[in-house]
């Protein structure tokens, strides 16, 4: 008799990973280096250290060590909230009447509501180790701001969060959580920075943008003693920290004898996706295991499926280093959608390179279809998912239904990055059938591409 | 060398309880029976079955079986969200610099945000088994309404939730979650019931009350075919279902060799408190273990610490059976506070009897002190707690600080019933120093006592 796999594929504390996994070390063809925005030459550690913490810069530039130790102090924090559950979706399988096995790694069981805490903790830890007193960052939807405020409260660091003005007003409760953890929230654009004042002078009615908030947070970091700027996605060191997701998933699957056929996760800047797939990539590159890896993006912001592979800035203000990545152009403004965490013009360089080299698949989905899947999932699996995470649910359901057609017992594993507790305006819009889909025209994309610099 | 207790005292799926624990079976002196509101005679199974599901009535009147089997179907659902983590609060201990060991059972890791789901699932299950198609209930703060909407979505039952009007307006997101799970939310008082219409005629500007919502839900159940009324606290069968909390806690403590000295939890109607302490009560009654059991209530609603032990109605509309309990009087209206789940005039009969017989302690705390403790906890343990749950945190911290004075290494275990994600207006009021405390005068209490019926 086949042994029943438990609903939760538990790991014990002693089984928790003690190292992160560095994809860069195992890529035969490395991605191209990031370039200084002025000189257009590869950034040195010294260049990057002006803005970023030293240890993070070391990690960003490490292309050799496959495993990088997780500091003991960070391991201690992880133990409070991890391992994140890996759950066999027995109820969803039953509802879909599929022979497929569906598993999800649930990263939403912490107060930040998402996987963002995995990187916030080490970033605050390294800042503390470096002797810093303050950090700055930006936040859009608010998950990253919440995670970093928790990390800074834990390590006793002051934090200033530049929160995109319209987000701060649409999501006052996110702002309230961040403030409860003791951080200073400034609606961006603000009069506290010269770039903010300049933007406000030019566009007095602007509701802000992530690009502008990045610029303000960077300016503030550069002009404040013992202060640096941190961010929660796009860079390689964030993917490194997020590899804890994939490492735990791989360990638990192995412990219970499950060999995955398809890995699925949503993609914005790439933080959860990169971390989730990290320890599975080597086998894919070496061809030693037959596994499909699928990135899911919103149709309104199709960086992988319709973007260009080119050097581009990370922000609309064009002050960050240039990254070689799939991009819709730094000037592309995605239509307003309810998956704020996926509204980014580019994709992390590691993932972009892997996609370019044919190791990954990408699909894009419409948000009304995503919310249909989210509600179906919530009703049988109990968890109200974040709109971002529901992109993965939608594609996992599609794959499971294909198995129903073919009779295949594929093992589908997806990452459920977070909960939708702060996205209830979106659910209300969906419930009231007031939600719309948006697919950019080729002309609109062309306008974005025209903002990609020529290198 | 002493073996380090892990941060999370994990239980495996195969260790999960297969039976609930029935305190009534082990009480030497049973509590007095509930009485019919008209005849004032003990309610029979037949009386109760008019409103409640048959199996729940059987459980309510079961004073003999110590263990009652959890239906396999309910066990399957539990496996998705349980075991709830039992966490050693290493970080809080460090911040307090106490020799005490602090543990908390965290019941907030599910979309209802609290322990309420533990009873919602079996209640919906038994309704389905009985062949019912609809359920009705009331909700105040919204945790119970959310939990039951999840349970009804899972079992395919229609649900009507009468939500206290001011709550529905103050917490639109709670309403949105309930609706997302497919339930029909009616603001109470409403024009859909005769009692609602009567109240609206008399008090056109009323913002509603739990008592009125109970009456509307009961009327709706009685007037709808294949429909019954369910509720999430106060009755003994709810405590029975919630015993899963205490059973898991006890199992995990035993597994890791921890003998608790003090159990602490907050108390409103008694659902989490009764469930948490259930399997520990026998040793307390028999005097075989030296353990303190402490109930924590808000100073604004001091049912145990300042109430009377008497027969009273469960609702302000005086239509429910009479329960022998500690009560402030069915007409007592607690001051508006941020711990909506603890604003109830009475306490479950089992707990009332145990308290009356000297097996339990009770303390009351002010809400500003509770929020101070909540923020301290959130910053070191990561979880943003519900205001209700933070009552337990406050008293756990007090006890740990006493240990700091005496040098005792007491083992303190408390129940963290839920998260504060839907209570951010409260946190904002606290952050802005706009929160007030309220302690009723003896005269105000006297006014409440005058509404207790003479039996």
Short mmCIF file of C-alpha atoms in Angstrom, two decimals, chain B:
data_model
loop_
_atom_site.label_atom_id
_atom_site.label_comp_id
_atom_site.label_asym_id
_atom_site.label_seq_id
_atom_site.Cartn_x
_atom_site.Cartn_y
_atom_site.Cartn_z
CA UNK B 1 23.87 19.43 29.02
CA UNK B 2 20.22 20.36 28.92
CA UNK B 3 18.71 19.70 25.51
CA UNK B 4 17.60 22.89 23.81
CA UNK B 5 13.87 23.13 23.36
CA UNK B 6 13.17 24.15 19.76
CA UNK B 7 11.51 27.50 19.05
CA UNK B 8 8.53 25.63 17.62
CA UNK B 9 7.38 22.58 19.55
CA UNK B 10 6.14 20.68 16.53
CA UNK B 11 3.66 17.86 16.38
CA UNK B 12 3.48 15.57 13.39
CA UNK B 13 0.23 14.86 11.61
CA UNK B 14 0.01 11.36 13.07
CA UNK B 15 0.22 12.87 16.57
CA UNK B 16 -2.83 15.10 16.09
CA UNK B 17 -5.75 14.47 18.48
CA UNK B 18 -8.53 12.22 17.18
CA UNK B 19 -10.88 13.08 20.06
CA UNK B 20 -12.06 16.27 21.68
CA UNK B 21 -11.91 16.60 25.45
CA UNK B 22 -15.16 17.02 27.39
CA UNK B 23 -14.56 18.88 30.68
CA UNK B 24 -18.12 18.17 31.81
CA UNK B 25 -17.28 14.47 32.12
CA UNK B 26 -14.54 15.02 34.71
CA UNK B 27 -16.16 17.66 36.90
CA UNK B 28 -17.13 16.17 40.24
CA UNK B 29 -19.66 18.94 40.75
CA UNK B 30 -21.38 19.58 37.44
CA UNK B 31 -22.69 23.00 36.54
CA UNK B 32 -26.43 23.54 36.78
CA UNK B 33 -28.46 22.83 33.62
CA UNK B 34 -29.64 25.49 31.20
CA UNK B 35 -33.29 26.45 31.62
CA UNK B 36 -36.05 27.08 29.13
CA UNK B 37 -36.66 30.85 29.03
CA UNK B 38 -40.45 30.40 29.29
CA UNK B 39 -41.03 27.40 31.58
CA UNK B 40 -37.81 27.88 33.59
CA UNK B 41 -37.39 24.09 33.51
CA UNK B 42 -34.17 22.37 32.38
CA UNK B 43 -33.95 22.34 28.58
CA UNK B 44 -34.41 18.95 26.99
CA UNK B 45 -32.68 17.76 23.84
CA UNK B 46 -35.99 18.28 22.07
CA UNK B 47 -36.23 21.91 23.22
CA UNK B 48 -32.71 22.70 22.03
CA UNK B 49 -33.06 20.84 18.73
CA UNK B 50 -35.62 23.35 17.49
CA UNK B 51 -32.82 25.83 17.04
CA UNK B 52 -29.58 23.83 17.17
CA UNK B 53 -28.24 20.87 15.16
CA UNK B 54 -28.99 17.50 16.77
CA UNK B 55 -25.41 16.30 17.19
CA UNK B 56 -24.45 19.61 18.79
CA UNK B 57 -27.33 19.24 21.24
CA UNK B 58 -26.09 15.73 22.10
CA UNK B 59 -22.66 17.17 22.78
CA UNK B 60 -24.11 20.03 24.83
CA UNK B 61 -25.91 17.57 27.09
CA UNK B 62 -23.10 15.00 27.34
CA UNK B 63 -21.82 14.92 30.93
CA UNK B 64 -20.34 11.42 30.79
CA UNK B 65 -17.84 10.84 27.95
CA UNK B 66 -14.40 12.29 28.62
CA UNK B 67 -13.30 11.85 24.99
CA UNK B 68 -15.60 12.49 22.03
CA UNK B 69 -14.43 11.38 18.57
CA UNK B 70 -13.63 14.09 16.04
CA UNK B 71 -15.32 13.08 12.75
CA UNK B 72 -12.73 12.00 10.18
CA UNK B 73 -13.92 14.66 7.76
CA UNK B 74 -13.27 17.35 10.37
CA UNK B 75 -9.86 15.84 11.09
CA UNK B 76 -9.07 16.18 7.39
CA UNK B 77 -9.86 19.88 7.46
CA UNK B 78 -7.92 20.38 10.69
CA UNK B 79 -4.87 18.91 8.98
CA UNK B 80 -4.79 21.86 6.56
CA UNK B 81 -4.45 24.44 9.34
CA UNK B 82 -3.29 22.46 12.33
CA UNK B 83 -1.40 21.72 14.49
CA UNK B 84 -1.34 25.39 15.46
CA UNK B 85 2.24 26.27 16.38
CA UNK B 86 3.33 26.14 20.02
CA UNK B 87 6.21 28.58 20.18
CA UNK B 88 8.89 29.12 22.82
CA UNK B 89 9.14 32.92 23.16
CA UNK B 90 12.94 33.00 23.31
CA UNK B 91 13.08 36.57 22.02
CA UNK B 92 10.47 37.89 24.45
CA UNK B 93 12.27 36.16 27.33
CA UNK B 94 15.49 37.90 26.27
CA UNK B 95 13.83 41.31 26.03
CA UNK B 96 12.28 40.84 29.48
CA UNK B 97 15.53 39.41 30.84
CA UNK B 98 13.53 36.85 32.79
CA UNK B 99 14.52 33.37 33.99
CA UNK B 100 10.95 32.24 33.23
CA UNK B 101 10.22 30.14 30.16
CA UNK B 102 7.38 31.56 28.06
CA UNK B 103 5.43 29.53 25.53
CA UNK B 104 2.47 30.51 23.39
CA UNK B 105 0.00 28.52 21.36
CA UNK B 106 -0.68 30.56 18.23
CA UNK B 107 -4.18 30.10 16.83
CA UNK B 108 -4.08 32.99 14.33
CA UNK B 109 -2.43 31.22 11.39
CA UNK B 110 -5.56 30.77 9.33
CA UNK B 111 -7.70 33.12 7.27
CA UNK B 112 -10.35 33.56 9.98
CA UNK B 113 -7.46 35.01 11.98
CA UNK B 114 -8.38 33.20 15.18
CA UNK B 115 -9.29 29.97 16.94
CA UNK B 116 -12.93 30.36 15.84
CA UNK B 117 -12.39 28.05 12.86
CA UNK B 118 -11.89 25.08 15.24
CA UNK B 119 -15.59 25.09 16.07
CA UNK B 120 -16.95 26.49 12.80
CA UNK B 121 -15.76 23.42 10.91
CA UNK B 122 -17.52 20.76 13.03
CA UNK B 123 -20.66 22.89 13.30
CA UNK B 124 -20.95 23.17 9.52
CA UNK B 125 -20.08 19.48 9.20
CA UNK B 126 -22.86 18.33 11.54
CA UNK B 127 -25.33 20.64 9.80
CA UNK B 128 -24.43 19.08 6.48
CA UNK B 129 -24.77 15.56 7.97
CA UNK B 130 -28.21 16.47 9.26
CA UNK B 131 -29.25 17.35 5.72
CA UNK B 132 -29.55 21.07 6.30
CA UNK B 133 -29.05 23.53 3.45
CA UNK B 134 -28.66 26.83 5.34
CA UNK B 135 -27.23 28.24 8.53
CA UNK B 136 -27.60 31.58 10.24
CA UNK B 137 -25.40 33.27 12.76
CA UNK B 138 -24.46 36.66 14.13
CA UNK B 139 -21.05 38.29 14.27
CA UNK B 140 -19.67 41.28 16.09
CA UNK B 141 -15.95 41.82 15.53
CA UNK B 142 -16.24 39.46 12.57
CA UNK B 143 -13.89 36.60 13.46
CA UNK B 144 -16.69 34.14 14.02
CA UNK B 145 -18.53 35.25 10.90
CA UNK B 146 -15.36 34.79 8.85
CA UNK B 147 -14.67 31.35 10.32
CA UNK B 148 -18.20 30.13 9.70
CA UNK B 149 -18.23 31.51 6.15
CA UNK B 150 -15.08 29.50 5.47
CA UNK B 151 -16.65 26.37 6.95
CA UNK B 152 -19.88 26.81 4.97
CA UNK B 153 -17.96 27.39 1.73
CA UNK B 154 -16.07 24.16 2.42
CA UNK B 155 -19.20 22.10 3.02
CA UNK B 156 -21.38 23.84 0.44
CA UNK B 157 -23.93 25.35 2.83
CA UNK B 158 -25.65 28.70 2.42
CA UNK B 159 -24.97 31.10 5.25
CA UNK B 160 -26.60 34.32 6.39
CA UNK B 161 -24.55 36.40 8.80
CA UNK B 162 -26.24 39.15 10.79
CA UNK B 163 -23.37 41.55 11.39
CA UNK B 164 -23.74 44.27 14.01
CA UNK B 165 -24.28 47.39 11.93
CA UNK B 166 -21.51 49.51 13.45
CA UNK B 167 -19.04 46.62 13.08
CA UNK B 168 -19.95 46.13 9.43
CA UNK B 169 -19.33 49.81 8.85
CA UNK B 170 -16.15 50.05 10.95
CA UNK B 171 -14.70 46.84 9.51
CA UNK B 172 -15.71 46.74 5.83
CA UNK B 173 -12.83 44.37 5.10
CA UNK B 174 -14.18 41.75 7.49
CA UNK B 175 -17.47 41.98 5.63
CA UNK B 176 -15.57 41.63 2.34
CA UNK B 177 -13.83 38.41 3.48
CA UNK B 178 -17.13 36.89 4.58
CA UNK B 179 -18.71 37.80 1.25
CA UNK B 180 -15.75 36.42 -0.67
CA UNK B 181 -16.44 33.07 0.98
CA UNK B 182 -19.95 33.34 -0.42
CA UNK B 183 -22.00 34.21 2.67
CA UNK B 184 -24.79 36.77 2.70
CA UNK B 185 -24.01 39.58 5.15
CA UNK B 186 -26.96 41.55 6.53
CA UNK B 187 -26.34 44.59 8.67
CA UNK B 188 -28.28 44.22 11.90
CA UNK B 189 -30.81 45.50 12.80
CA UNK B 190 -32.35 44.89 9.40
CA UNK B 191 -35.76 44.97 7.77
CA UNK B 192 -35.47 41.25 6.92
CA UNK B 193 -36.85 40.07 10.29
CA UNK B 194 -39.81 41.16 12.37
CA UNK B 195 -37.62 41.77 15.41
CA UNK B 196 -35.26 43.87 13.29
CA UNK B 197 -38.13 45.91 11.90
CA UNK B 198 -39.51 46.43 15.40
CA UNK B 199 -36.18 47.66 16.71
CA UNK B 200 -35.66 49.97 13.74
CA UNK B 201 -39.12 51.44 14.27
CA UNK B 202 -38.37 52.09 17.92
CA UNK B 203 -34.73 53.21 17.49
CA UNK B 204 -34.27 54.33 13.88
CA UNK B 205 -30.68 55.50 14.53
CA UNK B 206 -29.40 52.44 16.38
CA UNK B 207 -26.02 51.06 15.34
CA UNK B 208 -27.03 47.58 16.45
CA UNK B 209 -25.88 45.18 19.15
CA UNK B 210 -24.86 41.56 19.44
CA UNK B 211 -28.04 40.82 21.38
CA UNK B 212 -30.19 42.10 18.55
CA UNK B 213 -28.17 40.23 15.93
CA UNK B 214 -28.65 36.98 17.90
CA UNK B 215 -32.39 37.54 17.90
CA UNK B 216 -32.50 38.22 14.15
CA UNK B 217 -30.37 35.17 13.34
CA UNK B 218 -32.55 32.95 15.52
CA UNK B 219 -35.77 34.28 13.94
CA UNK B 220 -34.37 33.74 10.46
CA UNK B 221 -33.34 30.15 11.32
CA UNK B 222 -36.78 29.32 12.74
CA UNK B 223 -38.57 30.76 9.70
CA UNK B 224 -36.37 29.18 6.99
CA UNK B 225 -36.76 25.56 5.83
CA UNK B 226 -33.74 23.28 6.38
CA UNK B 227 -32.00 25.97 8.38
CA UNK B 228 -30.57 26.19 11.87
CA UNK B 229 -28.77 28.71 14.01
CA UNK B 230 -25.16 28.24 15.15
CA UNK B 231 -22.94 30.25 17.44
CA UNK B 232 -19.26 30.51 18.21
CA UNK B 233 -18.95 30.83 21.98
CA UNK B 234 -20.62 30.52 25.40
CA UNK B 235 -22.12 27.03 24.93
CA UNK B 236 -20.39 23.88 26.21
CA UNK B 237 -20.21 22.23 22.80
CA UNK B 238 -18.08 25.12 21.54
CA UNK B 239 -15.64 24.59 24.42
CA UNK B 240 -15.60 20.91 23.47
CA UNK B 241 -14.50 21.67 19.88
CA UNK B 242 -11.99 24.24 21.09
CA UNK B 243 -10.39 21.61 23.33
CA UNK B 244 -8.25 20.83 20.27
CA UNK B 245 -6.18 23.87 21.36
CA UNK B 246 -5.44 22.46 24.81
CA UNK B 247 -4.98 18.90 23.61
CA UNK B 248 -2.31 19.91 21.09
CA UNK B 249 -0.67 22.17 23.66
CA UNK B 250 -0.54 19.42 26.27
CA UNK B 251 0.78 16.84 23.78
CA UNK B 252 3.53 19.14 22.53
CA UNK B 253 4.59 20.17 26.05
CA UNK B 254 4.78 16.52 27.07
CA UNK B 255 6.68 15.59 23.91
CA UNK B 256 9.35 18.15 24.76
CA UNK B 257 9.30 17.48 28.49
CA UNK B 258 7.85 20.80 29.63
CA UNK B 259 5.67 20.80 32.76
CA UNK B 260 3.68 24.07 32.78
CA UNK B 261 3.35 26.12 35.98
CA UNK B 262 0.88 28.75 34.75
CA UNK B 263 -1.70 28.70 31.96
CA UNK B 264 -3.03 32.07 30.84
CA UNK B 265 -5.69 33.07 28.35
CA UNK B 266 -8.13 35.87 27.67
CA UNK B 267 -11.81 35.38 28.28
CA UNK B 268 -14.98 36.72 26.67
CA UNK B 269 -17.73 34.12 26.28
CA UNK B 270 -15.08 31.53 27.08
CA UNK B 271 -14.47 29.63 23.82
CA UNK B 272 -10.69 29.85 23.59
CA UNK B 273 -10.13 29.86 27.34
CA UNK B 274 -12.22 26.76 27.92
CA UNK B 275 -10.65 24.93 24.99
CA UNK B 276 -7.13 25.87 26.00
CA UNK B 277 -7.45 24.68 29.60
CA UNK B 278 -9.72 21.66 28.93
CA UNK B 279 -7.25 18.76 29.20
CA UNK B 280 -5.45 20.37 32.15
CA UNK B 281 -8.54 20.67 34.34
CA UNK B 282 -8.73 17.06 35.54
CA UNK B 283 -5.33 17.25 37.26
CA UNK B 284 -6.34 20.55 38.79
CA UNK B 285 -9.61 19.15 40.14
CA UNK B 286 -7.94 16.00 41.46
CA UNK B 287 -5.06 18.00 42.89
CA UNK B 288 -2.59 15.73 41.09
CA UNK B 289 -0.68 18.61 39.53
CA UNK B 290 0.24 22.01 40.88
CA UNK B 291 -0.74 24.39 38.13
CA UNK B 292 -2.21 27.89 38.12
CA UNK B 293 -4.89 28.68 35.54
CA UNK B 294 -5.51 32.39 34.92
CA UNK B 295 -8.33 34.00 32.94
CA UNK B 296 -7.77 37.56 31.73
CA UNK B 297 -10.64 39.93 31.06
CA UNK B 298 -10.83 43.61 30.15
CA UNK B 299 -11.40 46.05 33.01
CA UNK B 300 -14.28 47.46 30.97
CA UNK B 301 -16.14 44.11 31.00
CA UNK B 302 -15.19 42.35 34.26
CA UNK B 303 -17.63 39.40 34.24
CA UNK B 304 -15.53 37.12 36.46
CA UNK B 305 -13.77 39.64 38.68
CA UNK B 306 -16.81 41.80 39.43
CA UNK B 307 -19.84 39.86 38.13
CA UNK B 308 -22.47 37.77 39.91
CA UNK B 309 -22.89 33.98 39.71
CA UNK B 310 -26.53 33.60 38.70
CA UNK B 311 -28.93 32.37 36.03
CA UNK B 312 -29.10 34.88 33.20
CA UNK B 313 -30.06 35.12 29.53
CA UNK B 314 -27.37 34.77 26.90
CA UNK B 315 -28.66 37.77 24.95
CA UNK B 316 -30.03 41.22 25.57
CA UNK B 317 -33.25 40.25 23.79
CA UNK B 318 -33.88 37.68 26.54
CA UNK B 319 -34.95 34.92 24.15
CA UNK B 320 -32.13 32.38 24.72
CA UNK B 321 -32.14 29.69 27.40
CA UNK B 322 -31.03 30.76 30.88
CA UNK B 323 -27.47 29.80 31.80
CA UNK B 324 -25.98 29.61 35.28
CA UNK B 325 -22.92 31.79 34.90
CA UNK B 326 -20.87 34.75 36.02
CA UNK B 327 -22.66 37.71 34.50
CA UNK B 328 -22.78 41.47 34.53
CA UNK B 329 -26.46 41.24 33.60
CA UNK B 330 -27.93 40.75 30.15
CA UNK B 331 -28.67 44.48 30.05
CA UNK B 332 -25.07 45.50 30.79
CA UNK B 333 -23.60 47.39 27.85
CA UNK B 334 -19.80 47.28 28.01
CA UNK B 335 -18.00 50.48 27.04
CA UNK B 336 -16.81 50.51 23.45
CA UNK B 337 -13.36 48.93 23.42
CA UNK B 338 -10.98 47.52 20.85
CA UNK B 339 -11.30 43.94 22.09
CA UNK B 340 -14.74 43.30 20.60
CA UNK B 341 -14.39 39.58 21.19
CA UNK B 342 -14.31 40.11 24.96
CA UNK B 343 -17.30 42.44 25.19
CA UNK B 344 -19.80 39.92 26.48
CA UNK B 345 -21.79 40.13 29.69
CA UNK B 346 -21.47 36.46 30.68
CA UNK B 347 -19.09 33.50 30.78
CA UNK B 348 -19.64 29.87 29.70
CA UNK B 349 -21.21 27.74 32.50
CA UNK B 350 -18.32 25.25 32.79
CA UNK B 351 -15.78 28.00 33.32
CA UNK B 352 -18.11 29.87 35.64
CA UNK B 353 -18.53 26.77 37.78
CA UNK B 354 -14.79 26.02 37.86
CA UNK B 355 -14.10 29.62 38.85
CA UNK B 356 -16.83 29.53 41.47
CA UNK B 357 -15.32 26.36 42.94
CA UNK B 358 -11.89 27.97 43.20
CA UNK B 359 -10.00 26.10 40.47
CA UNK B 360 -9.31 29.21 38.37
CA UNK B 361 -7.95 32.70 38.94
CA UNK B 362 -9.13 35.79 37.11
CA UNK B 363 -7.56 39.19 36.57
CA UNK B 364 -8.69 42.25 34.65
CA UNK B 365 -6.46 44.63 32.69
CA UNK B 366 -6.75 48.06 31.06
CA UNK B 367 -6.60 48.27 27.28
CA UNK B 368 -3.77 50.82 27.06
CA UNK B 369 -1.59 48.44 29.10
CA UNK B 370 -2.72 45.62 26.83
CA UNK B 371 -1.62 47.50 23.70
CA UNK B 372 1.74 48.38 25.28
CA UNK B 373 2.30 44.66 25.79
CA UNK B 374 1.04 43.91 22.26
CA UNK B 375 3.56 46.24 20.62
CA UNK B 376 6.41 44.93 22.79
CA UNK B 377 5.48 41.40 21.76
CA UNK B 378 5.07 42.28 18.06
CA UNK B 379 8.52 43.84 17.92
CA UNK B 380 10.38 40.83 19.29
CA UNK B 381 8.19 37.84 18.38
CA UNK B 382 7.19 39.15 14.97
CA UNK B 383 3.44 38.53 15.25
CA UNK B 384 1.00 41.45 15.41
CA UNK B 385 -1.50 40.12 17.94
CA UNK B 386 -5.27 40.70 18.16
CA UNK B 387 -6.32 43.05 20.96
CA UNK B 388 -8.17 40.17 22.63
CA UNK B 389 -5.10 37.92 22.59
CA UNK B 390 -2.93 40.74 23.88
CA UNK B 391 -4.73 40.53 27.21
CA UNK B 392 -2.95 37.20 27.69
CA UNK B 393 0.37 38.67 26.61
CA UNK B 394 0.05 41.42 29.22
CA UNK B 395 -0.48 38.97 32.06
CA UNK B 396 2.19 36.57 30.78
CA UNK B 397 4.67 39.46 30.82
CA UNK B 398 3.58 40.39 34.36
CA UNK B 399 4.19 36.84 35.54
CA UNK B 400 7.56 36.65 33.77
CA UNK B 401 8.63 39.90 35.45
CA UNK B 402 7.63 38.50 38.84
CA UNK B 403 9.98 35.60 38.08
CA UNK B 404 12.70 38.12 37.35
CA UNK B 405 12.22 39.45 40.89
CA UNK B 406 12.18 36.04 42.54
CA UNK B 407 14.59 34.26 40.22
CA UNK B 408 12.07 31.48 39.58
CA UNK B 409 12.23 29.58 36.30
CA UNK B 410 8.49 29.18 35.96
CA UNK B 411 7.03 27.79 32.78
CA UNK B 412 4.35 30.15 31.55
CA UNK B 413 2.08 29.04 28.68
CA UNK B 414 -0.48 31.33 27.10
CA UNK B 415 -2.89 31.14 24.22
CA UNK B 416 -2.37 33.69 21.45
CA UNK B 417 -5.83 33.43 19.96
CA UNK B 418 -5.44 35.57 16.87
CA UNK B 419 -3.88 38.27 14.76
CA UNK B 420 -4.59 42.00 14.71
CA UNK B 421 -4.65 42.51 10.95
CA UNK B 422 -8.24 43.73 11.06
CA UNK B 423 -7.70 45.84 14.18
CA UNK B 424 -5.42 48.47 12.78
CA UNK B 425 -7.70 51.34 13.65
CA UNK B 426 -7.09 50.30 17.25
CA UNK B 427 -3.32 50.21 16.80
CA UNK B 428 -3.45 53.60 15.10
CA UNK B 429 -5.39 55.03 18.07
CA UNK B 430 -2.77 53.56 20.40
CA UNK B 431 0.16 54.84 18.30
CA UNK B 432 -1.41 58.31 18.28
CA UNK B 433 -2.02 58.17 22.05
CA UNK B 434 -5.75 58.55 21.46
CA UNK B 435 -6.74 55.36 23.30
CA UNK B 436 -8.63 55.58 26.57
CA UNK B 437 -9.32 53.19 29.41
CA UNK B 438 -12.68 52.63 30.96
CA UNK B 439 -13.51 51.10 34.33
CA UNK B 440 -17.21 50.88 35.17
CA UNK B 441 -18.32 52.36 38.50
CA UNK B 442 -20.14 50.22 41.08
CA UNK B 443 -23.31 52.11 40.17
CA UNK B 444 -22.98 51.23 36.51
CA UNK B 445 -22.48 47.57 37.40
CA UNK B 446 -25.51 47.74 39.71
CA UNK B 447 -27.61 48.86 36.78
CA UNK B 448 -26.49 45.78 34.83
CA UNK B 449 -27.14 43.46 37.78
CA UNK B 450 -30.70 44.75 38.00
CA UNK B 451 -31.40 43.09 34.61
CA UNK B 452 -30.50 39.62 35.93
CA UNK B 453 -33.80 37.71 36.23
CA UNK B 454 -34.99 36.25 39.53
CA UNK B 455 -35.30 32.46 39.20
#
